[in-house]
Amino acid sequence: MRLSEARLASLPAGITQFGYDRSAQKIGIVHFGIGAFHRAHQAWYTDAAMNAGDRDWMIAGVSLRSGDVAAQMNPQDGLFTLTERSAGMASVRLIGSVREVLVAAQDRARVIALLAEPATQIASFTITEKGYGRASDGSLDPALAGTGTIYPLLAEGLRRRREAGQGGLTLLSCDNLANNGGQLACLMEQYCDLYEPGLGKWIAAHCAFPSTMIDRIVPATTLEDRAEAEAALGARDEAAVFTEPFNQWVIEDHFAGLRPRWEAVGAQLVTDVAPFETAKLRMLNGAHSALAYLGIERGHTFVHQAIVDAEIRPVVEQLIRREAATSMTPAPGQSLERYADALLARFANPAMQHRLIQIAMDGSQKIPQRWLETLAHHQQEGRECPAIMTSLRAWLRHVRGDNVAIHGPVDDPLAGVLKEAWDHTDEGGIFAALFGPDGLIPSPWQPPTRYA
Ligand code: CS2
């Protein structure tokens, strides 16, 4: 028996349910990339906002790549459960904020119609770093921005809004990129310059691209997790997500139109996201990537195992406290020391089965904002970052293929190029080949000649 509207009345009493009338709510948000992360983060906040009295913020999710999530969620009327796990405890909440899931390849017309609907105020994104179709210098790569990406859908939806004389949209990037809103604004403008001349000007005048910092650790859901959800619910929930109790969302308060009162349910609306975003990318994500590559080499599967390994923990602590935290100026009231303590505790949560290989994916898209900017900052001051260098070497071995026998092929859009770089050089030359002045990954950090 599947979770659905019809089953709500018979769910066990321990499951917290929303109190708003879903069927009376309009869709206000079109979200691209409706994976577990979105369901455990923005969908959770939006459900909480409607529960606190906000109206008309239902989400239409869009999958850009596969129909898997649509097959999980549509038969359940978009409903799913979110389980927060910490040692020995689990609390389950039913989330009602997702109305439907569309698959871009087959539901193109409906996606565009929804973007053009007057009730739609926000298009949001968790499409991962590589979903933005950036060339290695950060500009739009036209070869990566065609059918199957957000750009043609957004351009068509926004063009219709302009033609109908409607307001613009807020385009809300929730991905782990530095200045994610600013980057999306530039990329969208470049897309319009190429394919929709004139639209870019309208977008600049009518749309907004706030930057955001989003933080919640969401391991991929496993078969065992789904079985646990079924036992708790008495119904099958194919879209169940499992996460930590912690969550944080810092949003630049710059919207084109209406927005949910996310601040009433814990989000922070601020004028400048940068200090929060930088801390999160360099400290949390930087440490995560270090744990992934160092941990995989030492035979670990999960983050909570790697963080208690006596060989790895000092490197990660040094990376967080002495390299990342000292590379930035905190916002007033922001304690990087407390953040570091909290991170180490979160990583050690044994109830989170967070796979290192999930984090190791797409390293070429992640390390610039996680490690290279920190390295560049300290380089300018004449300082070294031994912990990041140890981690960077582990990543280089990973993309060389050293972990393939156990973990399968390297999962990275640049996997082929990186392998080829290794085929033409050795340990001595790989830093210059990747990060030098003509390197494959343009880097604010220049590898010292002793690495060349
Ligand atoms: C992780 C992130 O997979 C990864 O690369 O570092 O997904 C991380 O779990 C989230 O950013 C936490 O908010």
Coordinates of C-alpha atoms and ligand atoms in Angstrom, one line a residue:
M1 CA 0.0 0.0 0.0
R2 CA 1.4 3.4 -1.1
L3 CA 1.5 6.6 0.9
S4 CA -1.1 9.0 -0.6
E5 CA -3.8 11.6 0.2
A6 CA -6.3 8.7 0.7
R7 CA -4.1 7.2 3.4
L8 CA -3.5 10.3 5.5
A9 CA -6.3 9.6 8.0
S10 CA -4.9 6.2 8.8
L11 CA -1.2 7.2 9.4
P12 CA 0.1 6.4 12.9
A13 CA -0.2 9.1 15.5
G14 CA 3.6 9.5 15.9
I15 CA 3.9 11.0 12.4
T16 CA 3.7 14.8 12.5
Q17 CA 1.3 16.0 9.8
F18 CA 0.8 19.4 8.2
G19 CA -2.4 21.4 9.0
Y20 CA -3.1 23.3 5.8
D21 CA -5.5 22.3 3.0
R22 CA -3.2 21.2 0.2
S23 CA -5.9 21.1 -2.5
A24 CA -6.8 24.8 -1.8
Q25 CA -3.2 26.0 -2.4
K26 CA -1.9 27.3 -5.7
I27 CA 1.5 26.5 -7.1
G28 CA 3.9 29.4 -6.2
I29 CA 7.3 27.8 -6.8
V30 CA 8.7 25.8 -9.7
H31 CA 11.7 23.9 -8.5
F32 CA 14.3 22.4 -10.8
G33 CA 16.2 19.4 -9.5
I34 CA 13.8 17.8 -7.0
G35 CA 16.2 15.3 -5.4
A36 CA 16.5 14.3 -1.8
F37 CA 18.3 17.5 -1.0
H38 CA 15.4 19.7 -2.1
R39 CA 12.9 17.6 -0.3
A40 CA 14.8 17.7 3.0
H41 CA 15.5 21.4 2.7
Q42 CA 13.5 24.0 0.8
A43 CA 10.4 21.7 0.5
W44 CA 10.6 21.3 4.3
Y45 CA 10.8 25.1 5.0
T46 CA 8.0 25.8 2.6
D47 CA 5.8 23.1 4.2
A48 CA 6.5 24.7 7.6
A49 CA 5.7 28.2 6.2
M50 CA 2.3 27.0 4.9
N51 CA 1.8 25.2 8.2
A52 CA 2.4 28.6 9.9
G53 CA -0.3 30.2 7.8
D54 CA 1.3 31.2 4.5
R55 CA -0.8 30.3 1.4
D56 CA -0.3 29.4 -2.2
W57 CA 3.3 28.1 -2.0
M58 CA 2.9 24.7 -3.4
I59 CA 5.9 23.4 -5.3
A60 CA 5.9 21.9 -8.8
G61 CA 9.2 19.9 -9.0
V62 CA 11.0 19.5 -12.3
S63 CA 13.4 16.7 -13.0
L64 CA 15.9 17.5 -15.7
R65 CA 17.4 14.1 -16.2
S66 CA 15.3 11.1 -15.3
G67 CA 11.7 10.2 -14.5
D68 CA 12.7 8.4 -11.3
V69 CA 11.5 11.0 -8.8
A70 CA 8.2 11.6 -10.8
A71 CA 7.6 7.8 -10.5
Q72 CA 8.3 7.9 -6.8
M73 CA 6.2 11.0 -6.0
N74 CA 3.3 11.4 -8.4
P75 CA 1.6 8.1 -7.4
Q76 CA 1.9 9.5 -3.8
D77 CA 0.2 12.8 -4.7
G78 CA 3.6 14.4 -4.1
L79 CA 3.6 13.5 -0.4
F80 CA 6.7 12.2 1.4
T81 CA 8.1 11.8 4.8
L82 CA 11.2 13.4 6.2
T83 CA 13.0 11.6 9.1
E84 CA 15.5 13.4 11.2
R85 CA 18.0 11.1 12.7
S86 CA 20.5 11.5 15.5
A87 CA 22.0 8.9 17.8
G88 CA 19.1 6.7 19.0
M89 CA 16.4 9.0 17.9
A90 CA 14.2 9.5 14.8
S91 CA 11.4 11.9 14.3
V92 CA 9.1 11.6 11.2
R93 CA 7.2 14.4 9.6
L94 CA 4.9 14.3 6.6
I95 CA 5.6 17.0 4.0
G96 CA 2.8 18.3 1.9
S97 CA 4.4 21.1 -0.1
V98 CA 5.0 19.3 -3.3
R99 CA 2.1 19.2 -5.7
E100 CA 3.6 17.3 -8.7
V101 CA 6.8 16.3 -10.3
L102 CA 7.3 17.0 -14.0
V103 CA 10.0 15.5 -16.2
A104 CA 11.4 18.2 -18.5
A105 CA 11.9 16.0 -21.5
Q106 CA 8.2 14.9 -21.6
D107 CA 6.4 17.7 -19.8
R108 CA 8.1 20.7 -21.4
A109 CA 4.9 22.5 -22.3
R110 CA 3.6 22.3 -18.7
V111 CA 6.9 23.4 -17.2
I112 CA 6.8 26.5 -19.4
A113 CA 3.1 27.2 -18.7
L114 CA 3.8 27.0 -15.0
L115 CA 6.7 29.4 -15.2
A116 CA 4.4 31.8 -17.1
E117 CA 1.5 31.4 -14.6
P118 CA 0.8 34.7 -12.7
A119 CA 0.7 32.7 -9.4
T120 CA 4.2 31.5 -9.8
Q121 CA 6.6 33.8 -8.1
I122 CA 9.8 31.8 -7.7
A123 CA 11.8 29.4 -9.8
S124 CA 14.4 27.7 -7.6
F125 CA 17.3 25.3 -8.3
T126 CA 19.2 22.4 -6.8
I127 CA 20.7 21.2 -10.0
T128 CA 24.3 20.6 -8.6
E129 CA 27.4 22.5 -9.6
K130 CA 27.6 20.9 -13.0
G131 CA 23.9 21.7 -13.8
Y132 CA 24.8 25.4 -14.6
G133 CA 26.6 24.5 -17.8
R134 CA 29.7 26.5 -17.0
A135 CA 32.9 26.4 -19.0
S136 CA 36.0 26.0 -16.9
D137 CA 36.4 29.8 -16.7
G138 CA 32.9 30.1 -15.2
S139 CA 31.2 31.5 -18.3
L140 CA 28.3 29.8 -20.0
D141 CA 29.4 26.9 -22.2
P142 CA 26.7 26.9 -25.0
A143 CA 27.4 23.2 -25.6
L144 CA 26.2 22.6 -22.0
A145 CA 23.2 24.9 -22.0
G146 CA 20.9 23.4 -24.6
T147 CA 17.9 21.1 -24.4
G148 CA 17.7 19.3 -21.1
T149 CA 19.1 22.2 -19.2
I150 CA 17.3 25.0 -17.3
Y151 CA 18.1 27.7 -19.8
P152 CA 15.7 27.1 -22.7
L153 CA 12.9 26.4 -20.3
L154 CA 13.5 29.6 -18.3
A155 CA 13.9 31.7 -21.4
E156 CA 10.7 30.5 -22.9
G157 CA 8.7 30.9 -19.6
L158 CA 10.1 34.4 -19.0
R159 CA 9.5 35.5 -22.6
R160 CA 5.8 34.5 -22.1
R161 CA 5.7 36.5 -18.9
R162 CA 7.1 39.5 -20.7
E163 CA 4.6 39.1 -23.6
A164 CA 1.7 38.9 -21.2
G165 CA 2.8 42.0 -19.4
Q166 CA 3.3 40.1 -16.1
G167 CA 6.0 40.6 -13.4
G168 CA 9.2 38.7 -13.5
L169 CA 10.3 35.8 -11.3
T170 CA 12.8 35.4 -8.5
L171 CA 15.4 32.9 -9.7
L172 CA 16.7 31.3 -6.5
S173 CA 19.8 29.2 -6.8
C174 CA 20.3 26.8 -3.9
D175 CA 23.5 25.1 -5.1
N176 CA 26.9 25.1 -3.5
L177 CA 28.5 27.7 -5.6
A178 CA 30.1 30.9 -4.4
N179 CA 27.8 33.9 -5.2
N180 CA 25.3 31.4 -6.6
G181 CA 22.6 34.1 -7.4
G182 CA 25.2 36.4 -9.1
Q183 CA 26.5 33.4 -11.2
L184 CA 23.1 32.4 -12.3
A185 CA 22.2 36.0 -13.3
C186 CA 25.4 36.2 -15.5
L187 CA 24.8 32.8 -17.0
M188 CA 21.2 33.6 -17.9
E189 CA 22.2 36.9 -19.4
Q190 CA 24.8 35.1 -21.5
Y191 CA 22.2 32.6 -22.6
C192 CA 19.8 35.4 -23.7
D193 CA 22.6 37.3 -25.5
L194 CA 23.1 34.1 -27.6
Y195 CA 19.5 32.9 -28.1
E196 CA 16.9 35.4 -27.0
P197 CA 18.2 38.9 -27.8
G198 CA 16.3 41.6 -25.8
L199 CA 15.1 39.2 -23.1
G200 CA 18.2 39.7 -21.0
K201 CA 17.3 43.4 -20.6
W202 CA 13.8 42.6 -19.4
I203 CA 15.1 39.9 -17.0
A204 CA 17.6 42.4 -15.5
A205 CA 14.7 44.9 -14.9
H206 CA 12.0 42.5 -13.7
C207 CA 13.7 39.4 -12.1
A208 CA 15.9 38.9 -9.1
F209 CA 18.7 36.5 -8.4
P210 CA 19.2 36.4 -4.6
S211 CA 22.2 34.4 -3.4
T212 CA 21.6 31.7 -0.8
M213 CA 23.5 29.5 1.6
I214 CA 21.8 26.2 2.2
D215 CA 22.9 23.7 4.7
R216 CA 21.6 20.3 5.6
I217 CA 23.4 16.9 5.2
V218 CA 21.2 14.5 3.2
P219 CA 22.6 11.1 2.5
A220 CA 21.1 9.3 -0.5
T221 CA 18.1 7.2 0.6
T222 CA 18.8 3.4 0.7
L223 CA 16.5 0.4 0.4
E224 CA 16.9 -0.2 4.2
D225 CA 15.8 3.4 4.8
R226 CA 12.6 2.8 2.7
A227 CA 11.9 -0.3 4.7
E228 CA 12.2 1.7 7.9
A229 CA 9.9 4.3 6.6
E230 CA 7.3 1.6 5.6
A231 CA 7.5 0.1 9.1
A232 CA 6.9 3.5 10.7
L233 CA 4.1 4.6 8.3
G234 CA 2.3 1.4 7.6
A235 CA 2.5 2.5 3.9
R236 CA 5.2 2.5 1.3
D237 CA 7.0 5.8 0.8
E238 CA 9.2 5.7 -2.3
A239 CA 10.2 9.3 -1.8
A240 CA 11.2 9.2 1.8
V241 CA 14.2 11.3 2.9
F242 CA 16.4 10.9 5.9
T243 CA 18.5 13.7 7.2
E244 CA 20.1 15.3 10.3
P245 CA 18.2 17.5 12.8
F246 CA 20.4 20.5 11.7
N247 CA 19.3 22.8 9.0
Q248 CA 20.2 26.3 7.9
W249 CA 19.1 28.6 5.1
V250 CA 20.5 32.1 4.7
I251 CA 18.9 34.1 1.9
E252 CA 19.7 37.5 0.4
D253 CA 16.5 39.5 0.9
H254 CA 16.1 40.5 -2.7
F255 CA 13.0 39.2 -4.4
A256 CA 11.2 40.2 -7.6
G257 CA 7.7 39.6 -6.1
L258 CA 6.2 37.7 -3.2
R259 CA 7.9 35.0 -1.2
P260 CA 6.9 32.6 1.6
R261 CA 7.7 33.8 5.1
W262 CA 10.5 31.4 5.4
E263 CA 12.0 33.6 8.2
A264 CA 9.0 32.7 10.4
V265 CA 10.2 29.0 10.3
G266 CA 13.9 29.5 10.8
A267 CA 15.5 30.9 7.6
Q268 CA 17.6 34.0 7.9
L269 CA 16.9 36.8 5.4
V270 CA 20.0 39.0 5.2
T271 CA 21.5 41.8 3.0
D272 CA 24.7 39.9 2.4
V273 CA 25.0 36.1 2.3
A274 CA 28.7 36.1 1.4
P275 CA 30.1 35.5 4.9
F276 CA 27.8 32.6 5.5
E277 CA 28.2 31.1 2.1
T278 CA 32.0 31.4 2.2
A279 CA 32.1 29.7 5.7
K280 CA 29.9 26.9 4.6
L281 CA 31.7 26.2 1.3
R282 CA 35.2 26.4 2.7
M283 CA 34.6 24.8 6.1
L284 CA 31.8 22.3 5.7
N285 CA 32.1 21.4 2.0
G286 CA 35.9 21.8 2.1
A287 CA 36.1 19.3 5.0
H288 CA 33.6 17.0 3.3
S289 CA 35.7 16.7 0.2
A290 CA 38.8 16.1 2.3
L291 CA 37.0 13.4 4.3
A292 CA 35.8 11.8 1.0
Y293 CA 39.1 11.4 -0.8
L294 CA 41.2 10.7 2.3
G295 CA 38.5 8.4 3.8
I296 CA 38.0 6.4 0.6
E297 CA 41.8 5.7 0.4
R298 CA 41.8 4.4 3.9
G299 CA 38.9 2.0 3.2
H300 CA 36.1 3.9 4.9
T301 CA 32.5 4.0 3.5
F302 CA 30.8 6.7 5.6
V303 CA 31.7 10.2 6.8
H304 CA 31.2 9.2 10.5
Q305 CA 33.9 6.6 10.1
A306 CA 36.4 8.8 8.4
I307 CA 36.0 11.6 10.9
V308 CA 37.0 9.3 13.8
D309 CA 40.1 7.9 12.0
A310 CA 43.1 9.2 13.9
E311 CA 45.1 9.7 10.7
I312 CA 42.3 11.8 9.1
R313 CA 40.8 13.8 11.9
P314 CA 43.8 16.1 12.6
V315 CA 44.0 16.9 8.9
V316 CA 40.3 17.8 8.7
E317 CA 40.4 19.8 12.0
Q318 CA 43.4 21.8 10.6
L319 CA 41.7 22.4 7.3
I320 CA 38.5 23.7 9.1
R321 CA 40.0 25.7 11.9
R322 CA 43.4 26.9 10.7
E323 CA 43.1 27.1 6.9
A324 CA 39.4 27.7 6.0
A325 CA 38.2 29.7 9.0
T326 CA 41.2 32.0 8.9
S327 CA 40.7 32.8 5.2
M328 CA 37.5 34.9 5.8
T329 CA 36.0 37.7 7.8
P330 CA 32.9 36.6 9.7
A331 CA 29.7 38.6 9.7
P332 CA 28.9 40.4 13.0
G333 CA 27.7 37.7 15.4
Q334 CA 28.9 34.8 13.3
S335 CA 31.2 32.6 15.3
L336 CA 33.4 30.4 13.1
E337 CA 34.7 28.6 16.1
R338 CA 31.3 27.5 17.1
Y339 CA 30.5 26.6 13.5
A340 CA 33.7 24.4 13.4
D341 CA 32.7 22.6 16.7
A342 CA 29.2 22.0 15.3
L343 CA 30.5 20.7 12.0
L344 CA 32.8 18.1 13.7
A345 CA 29.8 16.9 15.8
R346 CA 27.6 16.7 12.7
F347 CA 30.1 14.7 10.8
A348 CA 30.4 12.3 13.7
N349 CA 26.6 11.6 13.8
P350 CA 26.6 7.8 13.5
A351 CA 22.9 7.9 12.5
M352 CA 23.9 9.5 9.2
Q353 CA 24.9 6.9 6.7
H354 CA 26.5 9.5 4.5
R355 CA 28.6 7.8 1.8
L356 CA 32.0 9.3 1.0
I357 CA 31.6 8.3 -2.6
Q358 CA 28.5 10.5 -2.9
I359 CA 30.6 13.5 -1.9
A360 CA 33.6 12.4 -4.0
M361 CA 31.5 12.9 -7.2
D362 CA 32.1 15.9 -9.4
G363 CA 35.3 17.0 -7.6
S364 CA 36.4 19.2 -10.5
Q365 CA 33.2 21.3 -10.1
K366 CA 33.6 21.5 -6.3
I367 CA 37.2 22.0 -5.4
P368 CA 37.5 25.6 -6.7
Q369 CA 35.1 27.1 -4.2
R370 CA 35.9 24.5 -1.5
W371 CA 39.8 24.5 -1.6
L372 CA 41.4 26.7 -4.3
E373 CA 40.0 30.0 -3.0
T374 CA 41.3 29.2 0.5
L375 CA 44.7 28.3 -1.0
A376 CA 44.7 31.5 -3.0
H377 CA 43.8 33.6 0.0
H378 CA 46.7 32.2 2.1
Q379 CA 49.1 32.3 -0.9
Q380 CA 48.7 36.0 -1.1
E381 CA 49.7 36.3 2.5
G382 CA 52.7 34.0 2.0
R383 CA 51.1 31.1 4.0
E384 CA 50.8 27.5 3.2
C385 CA 47.8 25.1 3.7
P386 CA 49.3 21.7 4.4
A387 CA 45.9 20.1 5.1
I388 CA 44.3 21.2 1.9
M389 CA 47.4 20.1 0.0
T390 CA 47.2 16.7 1.6
S391 CA 43.5 16.5 0.5
L392 CA 44.3 17.9 -3.0
R393 CA 46.8 15.1 -3.5
A394 CA 44.2 12.5 -2.5
W395 CA 41.8 14.0 -5.0
L396 CA 44.5 13.9 -7.7
R397 CA 45.0 10.2 -6.9
H398 CA 41.3 9.6 -7.0
V399 CA 40.9 11.2 -10.5
R400 CA 44.0 9.3 -11.7
G401 CA 41.9 6.2 -11.0
D402 CA 43.5 4.8 -7.9
N403 CA 40.2 4.0 -6.3
V404 CA 38.5 2.6 -9.3
A405 CA 38.9 -1.1 -8.3
I406 CA 36.7 -0.6 -5.3
H407 CA 34.5 2.3 -6.2
G408 CA 34.0 2.1 -9.9
P409 CA 34.8 4.7 -12.6
V410 CA 35.5 8.3 -11.6
D411 CA 32.2 10.2 -11.6
D412 CA 33.1 13.7 -12.8
P413 CA 32.2 15.6 -16.0
L414 CA 36.0 16.1 -16.5
A415 CA 36.9 12.5 -15.7
G416 CA 38.3 11.8 -19.3
V417 CA 40.3 15.1 -19.4
L418 CA 41.7 14.6 -16.0
K419 CA 42.8 11.0 -16.8
E420 CA 44.4 12.2 -20.0
A421 CA 46.3 14.9 -18.1
W422 CA 47.7 12.1 -15.8
D423 CA 48.6 10.1 -18.9
H424 CA 50.8 12.9 -20.1
T425 CA 52.5 13.9 -16.9
D426 CA 53.5 12.6 -13.5
E427 CA 53.1 13.6 -9.9
G428 CA 55.6 16.4 -10.5
G429 CA 53.7 17.9 -13.4
I430 CA 50.1 17.4 -12.6
F431 CA 49.7 20.5 -10.4
A432 CA 50.9 22.7 -13.2
A433 CA 48.9 20.8 -15.8
L434 CA 45.7 21.4 -13.8
F435 CA 46.2 24.6 -11.9
G436 CA 49.0 26.4 -13.7
P437 CA 48.5 29.5 -15.9
D438 CA 47.3 27.4 -18.8
G439 CA 45.9 24.7 -16.6
L440 CA 42.7 22.7 -17.2
I441 CA 41.0 24.2 -14.1
P442 CA 41.5 28.0 -14.0
S443 CA 42.6 28.7 -10.5
P444 CA 43.0 31.7 -8.3
W445 CA 45.8 29.7 -6.6
Q446 CA 49.0 29.2 -8.6
P447 CA 50.9 26.0 -7.7
P448 CA 54.4 26.9 -6.5
T449 CA 57.1 25.8 -8.9
R450 CA 58.2 23.0 -6.5
Y451 CA 55.0 21.2 -7.4
A452 CA 55.7 21.5 -11.1
Ligands
CS2_1 C1 28.4 17.5 0.1 C2 27.2 18.4 0.2 O1 27.9 16.0 -1.7 C3 28.6 16.9 -1.3 O2 29.5 17.4 -2.0 O3 29.5 18.2 0.5 O4 26.1 17.9 -0.5 C4 26.8 18.7 1.6 O5 26.3 17.5 2.3 C5 25.7 19.8 1.7 O6 26.2 20.9 1.1 C6 25.4 20.1 3.2 O7 24.6 21.2 3.2

